[in-house]
Amino acid sequence: GDHPDLHSFPTRRSSDLLDQLDALAAQLAQSAAASETRAQLQALERQALLANPLLDFDRVILLKRAFPNRPLARRALGQALGVGSLNAHTSDDTPRQGHWNDTLTVLSSLRGAPRFDDLYSPNDGRTLIDPVLHFDANRLLFAMECVTEKNWRLFELALPSRGLRQVTPDDGDDVAHFDPCYLPDGRIIFASTAVYQGLPCEFGAQAMTCLYLLDPPSQTVRQLTFEQDSDWCPTLLPNGRVLYLRWEYTDQSHANSRILFHMNPDGTDQREFRGSGSWFPPSFFYAKPVPDHPHQVIGVAGGHHGIPRSGRLLLIDPTLGRRDGEGIVQEIPGRGMRVEPIVRDRLIDGVWPQFLMPWPLSSKYHLVAAKLHPTGLWGLYLAEVFDHLTLIHESEGAALLWPIALQPVPTPPV
């Protein structure tokens, strides 16, 4: 059928593609080669959808996660990889030595036969999480277990030289640093368990996290947020403020009380972005602003207990409403459908497809890690507001996570 966005990129309208479509439509009318023609139609559809000029950068940084020498069924791999290192209601506070083979890699030739060019692998079973690309696309921050102290530290990988250096200080085995965010003035915001606070309902057994500010040249670290519970996923908004997910607990229904907050990079003026007094969604991880809209953000809506962090892909605009079903522009897939603000702890258990870690290319097109059904793999997809989920690549025995377009982006104001 007609794609609703045919006129967004008029220079990419291809008469050749349309001629091929007409020829296949004629073949399809003849039942003799119907199955072969349908396969050709699927290939043509993928070719047309990936011709999108927003993919012209043609290189995506991924974290490729595989099990080390563990023969598992495809279903078990699909269930275990990707979400197994993430926690829905506490923190990324436990390194998992030897649990996976993690590699930071670049996937290129997105429209053809994709190929990997590995950037870094610890080669000793240390887990990698939370990669973040600098605005200039010349260096990459991520969290990895430190050799000398068995907890997360931030490391920076220079591109393209691939020189590696530790960024955050060694603060002991009982302190973790992860979830980084570059600031335009050269400093770094990150999450840390240095607050020594524990989860109330588990009698303090799970570490909580607050956000901290690091000045790399001086190694000065200053605490920015002071929560009873946790903050996650700091990222910059176009206006230079910092968006993050804040978990309330005191006097709250704690399974429905993760609120999007924003603040100045120095920690001042912390206020609600969306969700104060709201019961839906229970959580909204990996929220990122879309590059061609002043207010919209995309993120992953999930529950509290149950499946950790993965969930439903939602576009929201807080200027259209900030509570429950208000301000939800669209669920992907779900074009033209109203998103019902369901109040449920395990909001996304048994819901497919599942998504992780979106990377918006525009308000209409997004790279995302997705798993379409229970026995599938976590692959890299191009997700559209027009309900197409186009597979770019998947790797048997591995999960492809944290997609990042390898290209410079505008630096927000200081």
Tab-separated table of C-alpha atoms in Angstrom:
chain	number	residue	atom	x	y	z
A	1	GLY	CA	0.000	0.000	0.000
A	2	ASP	CA	0.956	3.677	-0.102
A	3	HIS	CA	3.488	4.741	2.533
A	4	PRO	CA	2.084	7.775	4.403
A	5	ASP	CA	5.481	9.539	4.285
A	6	LEU	CA	6.204	9.422	0.557
A	7	HIS	CA	6.630	13.188	0.329
A	8	SER	CA	9.131	13.728	3.187
A	9	PHE	CA	12.131	12.952	0.993
A	10	PRO	CA	11.099	13.945	-2.554
A	11	THR	CA	14.647	13.613	-3.914
A	12	ARG	CA	14.571	9.934	-2.948
A	13	ARG	CA	11.401	9.067	-4.872
A	14	SER	CA	12.597	6.243	-7.069
A	15	SER	CA	10.848	5.478	-10.330
A	16	ASP	CA	12.929	2.305	-10.500
A	17	LEU	CA	11.441	1.027	-7.227
A	18	LEU	CA	7.940	1.868	-8.392
A	19	ASP	CA	8.550	0.111	-11.714
A	20	GLN	CA	9.711	-2.984	-9.822
A	21	LEU	CA	6.582	-2.808	-7.671
A	22	ASP	CA	4.322	-2.647	-10.724
A	23	ALA	CA	6.080	-5.632	-12.290
A	24	LEU	CA	5.729	-7.703	-9.118
A	25	ALA	CA	2.062	-6.740	-8.793
A	26	ALA	CA	1.481	-8.076	-12.292
A	27	GLN	CA	3.324	-11.307	-11.430
A	28	LEU	CA	1.308	-11.711	-8.249
A	29	ALA	CA	-1.876	-11.776	-10.299
A	30	GLN	CA	-0.583	-15.001	-11.838
A	31	SER	CA	-0.739	-17.684	-9.157
A	32	ALA	CA	1.974	-19.866	-10.698
A	33	ALA	CA	4.845	-18.013	-9.010
A	34	ALA	CA	2.952	-16.445	-6.108
A	35	SER	CA	5.257	-17.609	-3.289
A	36	GLU	CA	8.414	-16.505	-5.113
A	37	THR	CA	6.810	-13.161	-5.975
A	38	ARG	CA	5.840	-12.558	-2.345
A	39	ALA	CA	9.459	-13.096	-1.329
A	40	GLN	CA	10.550	-10.601	-3.969
A	41	LEU	CA	7.947	-8.130	-2.684
A	42	GLN	CA	9.316	-8.473	0.857
A	43	ALA	CA	12.844	-7.834	-0.400
A	44	LEU	CA	11.647	-4.788	-2.357
A	45	GLU	CA	9.801	-3.459	0.693
A	46	ARG	CA	12.957	-3.729	2.822
A	47	GLN	CA	15.010	-2.053	0.076
A	48	ALA	CA	12.541	0.831	-0.155
A	49	LEU	CA	12.214	1.367	3.610
A	50	LEU	CA	15.977	1.310	4.199
A	51	ALA	CA	16.512	3.796	1.355
A	52	ASN	CA	15.510	6.420	3.935
A	53	PRO	CA	18.160	9.200	3.754
A	54	LEU	CA	18.233	9.389	7.557
A	55	LEU	CA	20.281	6.166	7.341
A	56	ASP	CA	22.914	7.669	5.033
A	57	PHE	CA	25.441	7.808	7.889
A	58	ASP	CA	25.514	3.992	7.452
A	59	ARG	CA	27.371	3.176	10.704
A	60	VAL	CA	25.792	2.203	14.020
A	61	ILE	CA	27.641	1.576	17.264
A	62	LEU	CA	26.218	-1.452	19.074
A	63	LEU	CA	26.948	-3.487	22.134
A	64	LYS	CA	27.008	-7.066	20.898
A	65	ARG	CA	26.301	-9.465	23.761
A	66	ALA	CA	26.838	-13.206	23.507
A	67	PHE	CA	27.104	-16.102	25.908
A	68	PRO	CA	30.624	-17.529	26.330
A	69	ASN	CA	30.658	-21.124	25.074
A	70	ARG	CA	27.197	-21.968	26.364
A	71	PRO	CA	25.063	-23.935	23.907
A	72	LEU	CA	21.568	-22.612	24.566
A	73	ALA	CA	18.407	-23.000	22.579
A	74	ARG	CA	17.388	-20.007	20.476
A	75	ARG	CA	14.433	-19.367	22.797
A	76	ALA	CA	16.662	-19.334	25.892
A	77	LEU	CA	19.118	-17.014	24.185
A	78	GLY	CA	16.347	-14.674	23.176
A	79	GLN	CA	14.964	-14.527	26.695
A	80	ALA	CA	18.272	-14.221	28.512
A	81	LEU	CA	20.302	-11.874	26.369
A	82	GLY	CA	19.829	-8.165	26.477
A	83	VAL	CA	17.649	-7.666	29.510
A	84	GLY	CA	19.576	-9.995	31.787
A	85	SER	CA	22.054	-7.316	32.878
A	86	LEU	CA	19.438	-4.682	33.645
A	87	ASN	CA	17.246	-4.237	36.679
A	88	ALA	CA	13.750	-2.828	36.532
A	89	HIS	CA	13.493	-1.326	39.996
A	90	THR	CA	16.960	-1.067	41.508
A	91	SER	CA	20.243	-0.334	39.746
A	92	ASP	CA	22.978	-1.625	37.461
A	93	ASP	CA	24.998	-2.195	40.614
A	94	THR	CA	26.240	-5.769	40.190
A	95	PRO	CA	28.991	-6.605	37.670
A	96	ARG	CA	28.647	-10.023	36.093
A	97	GLN	CA	32.135	-11.349	35.518
A	98	GLY	CA	32.197	-14.123	32.934
A	99	HIS	CA	28.460	-14.081	32.295
A	100	TRP	CA	28.638	-12.715	28.743
A	101	ASN	CA	31.045	-11.964	25.945
A	102	ASP	CA	30.487	-8.242	25.375
A	103	THR	CA	31.894	-6.306	22.419
A	104	LEU	CA	31.493	-2.691	21.399
A	105	THR	CA	31.287	-2.815	17.631
A	106	VAL	CA	30.331	-0.781	14.572
A	107	LEU	CA	27.740	-2.212	12.193
A	108	SER	CA	28.063	-0.800	8.677
A	109	SER	CA	26.567	-1.428	5.232
A	110	LEU	CA	23.121	-1.186	6.787
A	111	ARG	CA	21.261	-1.542	3.493
A	112	GLY	CA	23.327	-4.379	2.084
A	113	ALA	CA	25.171	-7.220	3.781
A	114	PRO	CA	25.885	-5.694	7.217
A	115	ARG	CA	29.387	-6.185	8.599
A	116	PHE	CA	30.955	-5.688	12.040
A	117	ASP	CA	34.093	-3.742	12.884
A	118	ASP	CA	34.871	-4.341	16.568
A	119	LEU	CA	35.947	-1.353	18.652
A	120	TYR	CA	36.597	-2.934	22.038
A	121	SER	CA	36.122	-6.191	23.899
A	122	PRO	CA	37.539	-6.821	27.399
A	123	ASN	CA	38.287	-10.467	26.470
A	124	ASP	CA	38.090	-11.499	30.124
A	125	GLY	CA	34.373	-11.780	30.707
A	126	ARG	CA	33.832	-8.294	32.117
A	127	THR	CA	30.403	-6.885	31.309
A	128	LEU	CA	29.915	-3.619	29.395
A	129	ILE	CA	26.873	-1.345	29.768
A	130	ASP	CA	25.618	2.171	28.994
A	131	PRO	CA	27.658	3.326	25.954
A	132	VAL	CA	27.283	7.048	25.134
A	133	LEU	CA	28.785	8.860	22.129
A	134	HIS	CA	30.230	12.372	22.392
A	135	PHE	CA	28.530	15.095	20.342
A	136	ASP	CA	31.559	15.213	18.025
A	137	ALA	CA	31.424	11.402	17.528
A	138	ASN	CA	35.122	11.179	18.416
A	139	ARG	CA	34.917	9.334	21.738
A	140	LEU	CA	32.685	6.880	23.567
A	141	LEU	CA	31.868	6.590	27.279
A	142	PHE	CA	30.705	3.310	28.814
A	143	ALA	CA	30.684	1.433	32.118
A	144	MET	CA	32.802	-1.666	32.705
A	145	GLU	CA	33.957	-3.608	35.708
A	146	CYS	CA	37.312	-2.289	36.870
A	147	VAL	CA	40.212	-4.744	37.139
A	148	THR	CA	41.444	-3.511	40.520
A	149	GLU	CA	38.046	-2.998	42.161
A	150	LYS	CA	35.161	-5.295	41.372
A	151	ASN	CA	32.536	-2.724	40.524
A	152	TRP	CA	31.486	-0.455	37.666
A	153	ARG	CA	33.734	2.389	36.530
A	154	LEU	CA	33.372	4.702	33.558
A	155	PHE	CA	35.833	4.300	30.710
A	156	GLU	CA	36.342	6.391	27.582
A	157	LEU	CA	37.337	4.977	24.219
A	158	ALA	CA	38.910	7.365	21.701
A	159	LEU	CA	37.695	7.063	18.114
A	160	PRO	CA	39.177	6.078	15.782
A	161	SER	CA	42.466	5.407	17.652
A	162	ARG	CA	40.686	3.096	20.170
A	163	GLY	CA	42.800	4.275	23.054
A	164	LEU	CA	41.128	3.430	26.367
A	165	ARG	CA	41.278	5.307	29.679
A	166	GLN	CA	39.433	5.075	32.986
A	167	VAL	CA	37.400	8.209	33.684
A	168	THR	CA	35.865	7.879	37.162
A	169	PRO	CA	38.018	7.291	40.263
A	170	ASP	CA	38.377	4.016	42.140
A	171	ASP	CA	36.053	4.387	45.098
A	172	GLY	CA	36.083	0.854	46.487
A	173	ASP	CA	34.367	-2.408	45.685
A	174	ASP	CA	31.096	-1.173	47.201
A	175	VAL	CA	30.680	1.879	44.918
A	176	ALA	CA	29.561	1.699	41.291
A	177	HIS	CA	29.721	4.370	38.572
A	178	PHE	CA	27.669	3.954	35.374
A	179	ASP	CA	24.939	5.560	33.207
A	180	PRO	CA	27.059	8.483	31.887
A	181	CYS	CA	26.037	11.639	30.044
A	182	TYR	CA	28.431	14.055	28.291
A	183	LEU	CA	27.849	17.746	28.982
A	184	PRO	CA	28.657	20.484	26.439
A	185	ASP	CA	31.115	22.149	28.854
A	186	GLY	CA	33.326	19.037	29.033
A	187	ARG	CA	32.021	17.667	32.320
A	188	ILE	CA	30.188	14.348	32.757
A	189	ILE	CA	27.064	13.414	34.696
A	190	PHE	CA	26.796	9.803	35.844
A	191	ALA	CA	24.845	7.597	38.235
A	192	SER	CA	26.529	6.139	41.301
A	193	THR	CA	25.787	4.028	44.351
A	194	ALA	CA	28.086	6.258	46.417
A	195	VAL	CA	25.038	7.430	48.405
A	196	TYR	CA	25.115	4.106	50.339
A	197	GLN	CA	21.316	3.932	50.334
A	198	GLY	CA	19.333	0.721	50.051
A	199	LEU	CA	15.920	-0.261	48.733
A	200	PRO	CA	13.378	-0.024	51.602
A	201	CYS	CA	11.193	-2.980	50.625
A	202	GLU	CA	14.225	-5.289	50.514
A	203	PHE	CA	15.626	-3.989	53.814
A	204	GLY	CA	18.445	-2.182	52.051
A	205	ALA	CA	19.676	-5.218	50.113
A	206	GLN	CA	19.648	-3.421	46.736
A	207	ALA	CA	21.764	-0.309	46.239
A	208	MET	CA	20.074	2.933	45.175
A	209	THR	CA	21.688	5.496	42.865
A	210	CYS	CA	21.870	9.259	42.616
A	211	LEU	CA	23.393	11.473	39.928
A	212	TYR	CA	26.854	12.986	40.237
A	213	LEU	CA	28.892	15.550	38.303
A	214	LEU	CA	32.504	14.820	37.298
A	215	ASP	CA	35.063	17.363	36.157
A	216	PRO	CA	37.560	15.101	34.309
A	217	PRO	CA	40.711	17.320	34.484
A	218	SER	CA	40.500	17.842	38.254
A	219	GLN	CA	38.752	14.534	39.046
A	220	THR	CA	36.366	16.541	41.232
A	221	VAL	CA	33.066	14.752	41.870
A	222	ARG	CA	29.963	16.465	43.259
A	223	GLN	CA	26.567	14.969	44.114
A	224	LEU	CA	23.635	16.497	42.182
A	225	THR	CA	20.510	14.607	43.255
A	226	PHE	CA	19.496	13.531	46.756
A	227	GLU	CA	16.776	10.891	46.541
A	228	GLN	CA	15.599	8.246	48.949
A	229	ASP	CA	15.621	5.950	45.941
A	230	SER	CA	17.145	6.139	42.460
A	231	ASP	CA	17.781	8.248	39.369
A	232	TRP	CA	18.641	6.742	35.983
A	233	CYS	CA	19.300	7.477	32.320
A	234	PRO	CA	20.528	11.103	32.279
A	235	THR	CA	20.516	12.646	28.808
A	236	LEU	CA	20.583	16.159	27.390
A	237	LEU	CA	17.525	17.985	26.106
A	238	PRO	CA	17.890	20.397	23.152
A	239	ASN	CA	17.786	23.389	25.531
A	240	GLY	CA	20.806	22.125	27.491
A	241	ARG	CA	18.888	20.821	30.505
A	242	VAL	CA	19.299	17.229	31.692
A	243	LEU	CA	16.435	14.741	31.430
A	244	TYR	CA	16.439	11.755	33.800
A	245	LEU	CA	14.146	9.154	35.356
A	246	ARG	CA	13.505	9.671	39.077
A	247	TRP	CA	12.003	6.972	41.282
A	248	GLU	CA	9.854	8.138	44.150
A	249	TYR	CA	8.922	5.810	46.996
A	250	THR	CA	7.945	7.659	50.166
A	251	ASP	CA	4.158	8.011	50.505
A	252	GLN	CA	3.761	6.726	46.936
A	253	SER	CA	2.427	3.678	45.180
A	254	HIS	CA	6.002	2.661	44.534
A	255	ALA	CA	5.282	0.449	41.491
A	256	ASN	CA	3.837	3.433	39.578
A	257	SER	CA	6.062	6.288	40.674
A	258	ARG	CA	8.958	6.695	38.265
A	259	ILE	CA	8.752	10.273	37.062
A	260	LEU	CA	10.647	11.969	34.235
A	261	PHE	CA	12.528	14.914	35.702
A	262	HIS	CA	14.756	17.602	34.251
A	263	MET	CA	17.322	19.918	35.792
A	264	ASN	CA	20.171	22.267	34.988
A	265	PRO	CA	23.526	20.505	34.473
A	266	ASP	CA	24.749	21.811	37.830
A	267	GLY	CA	21.838	20.135	39.642
A	268	THR	CA	19.750	23.262	40.204
A	269	ASP	CA	16.050	23.674	39.371
A	270	GLN	CA	15.039	20.005	39.536
A	271	ARG	CA	11.429	19.675	38.403
A	272	GLU	CA	8.938	17.336	36.769
A	273	PHE	CA	9.101	16.785	33.010
A	274	ARG	CA	6.215	14.316	32.918
A	275	GLY	CA	4.441	11.977	35.330
A	276	SER	CA	3.866	13.731	38.673
A	277	GLY	CA	0.686	12.273	40.134
A	278	SER	CA	0.439	9.881	37.185
A	279	TRP	CA	-0.139	6.125	37.280
A	280	PHE	CA	0.838	5.416	33.669
A	281	PRO	CA	3.303	4.300	32.582
A	282	PRO	CA	4.901	2.768	35.699
A	283	SER	CA	8.381	3.394	34.226
A	284	PHE	CA	9.876	5.102	31.195
A	285	PHE	CA	13.497	4.061	30.666
A	286	TYR	CA	15.978	5.274	28.037
A	287	ALA	CA	14.022	8.469	27.261
A	288	LYS	CA	15.673	10.585	24.541
A	289	PRO	CA	14.585	13.798	22.819
A	290	VAL	CA	13.784	13.505	19.124
A	291	PRO	CA	16.057	15.746	17.018
A	292	ASP	CA	13.446	17.560	14.924
A	293	HIS	CA	10.896	18.473	17.592
A	294	PRO	CA	11.284	20.896	20.521
A	295	HIS	CA	9.326	18.828	23.062
A	296	GLN	CA	8.873	15.186	22.035
A	297	VAL	CA	10.832	12.364	23.627
A	298	ILE	CA	10.823	8.646	22.904
A	299	GLY	CA	11.356	5.934	25.485
A	300	VAL	CA	10.456	2.473	26.717
A	301	ALA	CA	7.364	2.138	28.904
A	302	GLY	CA	7.419	-0.812	31.257
A	303	GLY	CA	6.230	-2.131	34.580
A	304	HIS	CA	7.891	-2.378	37.968
A	305	HIS	CA	8.267	-6.033	38.872
A	306	GLY	CA	8.337	-8.548	36.038
A	307	ILE	CA	10.351	-8.100	32.851
A	308	PRO	CA	13.212	-5.655	33.546
A	309	ARG	CA	13.432	-2.422	31.525
A	310	SER	CA	12.293	-3.637	28.118
A	311	GLY	CA	8.763	-2.813	27.067
A	312	ARG	CA	6.545	-0.678	24.837
A	313	LEU	CA	7.902	2.067	22.579
A	314	LEU	CA	6.131	5.401	23.203
A	315	LEU	CA	6.474	8.927	21.830
A	316	ILE	CA	5.384	11.550	24.356
A	317	ASP	CA	5.013	15.333	24.346
A	318	PRO	CA	4.606	16.868	27.830
A	319	THR	CA	3.235	20.111	26.349
A	320	LEU	CA	0.144	18.096	25.362
A	321	GLY	CA	-0.371	16.714	28.877
A	322	ARG	CA	1.737	15.211	31.630
A	323	ARG	CA	-0.423	12.611	33.359
A	324	ASP	CA	-1.543	9.073	32.520
A	325	GLY	CA	-2.789	8.913	28.901
A	326	GLU	CA	-2.232	12.609	28.236
A	327	GLY	CA	0.552	13.741	25.930
A	328	ILE	CA	1.200	10.293	24.443
A	329	VAL	CA	1.681	11.086	20.767
A	330	GLN	CA	1.821	7.470	19.637
A	331	GLU	CA	2.834	3.939	20.500
A	332	ILE	CA	5.038	2.195	17.916
A	333	PRO	CA	3.490	0.100	16.440
A	334	GLY	CA	0.035	1.585	16.939
A	335	ARG	CA	-0.575	4.280	14.347
A	336	GLY	CA	-3.961	5.971	14.765
A	337	MET	CA	-4.728	4.120	18.003
A	338	ARG	CA	-5.304	5.691	21.398
A	339	VAL	CA	-2.934	4.476	24.115
A	340	GLU	CA	-4.965	3.298	27.094
A	341	PRO	CA	-3.408	4.311	30.447
A	342	ILE	CA	-3.575	0.846	31.994
A	343	VAL	CA	-2.684	0.737	35.701
A	344	ARG	CA	-0.777	-2.530	36.094
A	345	ASP	CA	2.442	-3.393	37.897
A	346	ARG	CA	3.563	-6.002	35.348
A	347	LEU	CA	2.529	-3.781	32.472
A	348	ILE	CA	4.470	-5.479	29.696
A	349	ASP	CA	4.678	-9.135	30.755
A	350	GLY	CA	3.541	-11.189	27.755
A	351	VAL	CA	3.385	-8.133	25.473
A	352	TRP	CA	5.119	-8.329	22.073
A	353	PRO	CA	7.087	-6.843	20.467
A	354	GLN	CA	9.473	-5.678	23.201
A	355	PHE	CA	11.898	-2.784	22.783
A	356	LEU	CA	15.081	-1.475	24.381
A	357	MET	CA	17.284	1.613	24.021
A	358	PRO	CA	15.767	3.691	21.202
A	359	TRP	CA	17.954	6.064	19.198
A	360	PRO	CA	15.727	8.672	17.488
A	361	LEU	CA	16.690	9.798	13.985
A	362	SER	CA	13.623	12.065	13.765
A	363	SER	CA	10.146	12.194	15.248
A	364	LYS	CA	9.087	9.560	12.691
A	365	TYR	CA	12.077	7.188	12.466
A	366	HIS	CA	14.020	5.492	15.235
A	367	LEU	CA	16.749	2.907	15.558
A	368	VAL	CA	15.918	0.493	18.349
A	369	ALA	CA	16.835	-2.881	19.804
A	370	ALA	CA	13.751	-5.064	19.457
A	371	LYS	CA	12.585	-8.620	20.042
A	372	LEU	CA	9.413	-9.295	18.102
A	373	HIS	CA	8.293	-12.550	19.704
A	374	PRO	CA	9.252	-14.818	22.625
A	375	THR	CA	11.598	-17.048	20.604
A	376	GLY	CA	13.214	-14.218	18.652
A	377	LEU	CA	16.560	-12.511	19.027
A	378	TRP	CA	17.320	-8.969	20.101
A	379	GLY	CA	18.059	-7.366	16.723
A	380	LEU	CA	18.566	-3.880	15.327
A	381	TYR	CA	15.431	-2.419	13.724
A	382	LEU	CA	14.290	0.754	12.019
A	383	ALA	CA	10.992	1.600	13.738
A	384	GLU	CA	8.550	4.023	12.123
A	385	VAL	CA	5.435	5.833	13.289
A	386	PHE	CA	3.838	4.185	10.210
A	387	ASP	CA	4.091	0.812	12.010
A	388	HIS	CA	6.906	-0.666	9.932
A	389	LEU	CA	9.533	-2.524	11.981
A	390	THR	CA	12.308	-3.169	9.456
A	391	LEU	CA	15.042	-5.561	10.541
A	392	ILE	CA	18.478	-4.143	9.783
A	393	HIS	CA	20.420	-7.018	11.304
A	394	GLU	CA	20.321	-9.763	13.917
A	395	SER	CA	23.073	-12.182	14.970
A	396	GLU	CA	22.419	-15.775	15.946
A	397	GLY	CA	23.625	-16.412	19.482
A	398	ALA	CA	23.906	-12.711	20.339
A	399	ALA	CA	21.873	-9.640	21.234
A	400	LEU	CA	22.449	-6.293	19.513
A	401	LEU	CA	21.915	-3.556	22.101
A	402	TRP	CA	22.339	0.201	22.674
A	403	PRO	CA	22.249	1.371	19.032
A	404	ILE	CA	23.974	4.739	18.455
A	405	ALA	CA	24.210	6.428	15.053
A	406	LEU	CA	27.915	7.030	14.469
A	407	GLN	CA	27.698	10.651	13.344
A	408	PRO	CA	28.148	14.070	14.977
A	409	VAL	CA	25.082	15.759	16.432
A	410	PRO	CA	24.486	19.412	17.354
A	411	THR	CA	25.901	20.291	20.757
A	412	PRO	CA	23.212	21.682	23.076
A	413	PRO	CA	23.874	25.078	24.675
A	414	VAL	CA	25.880	25.310	27.878
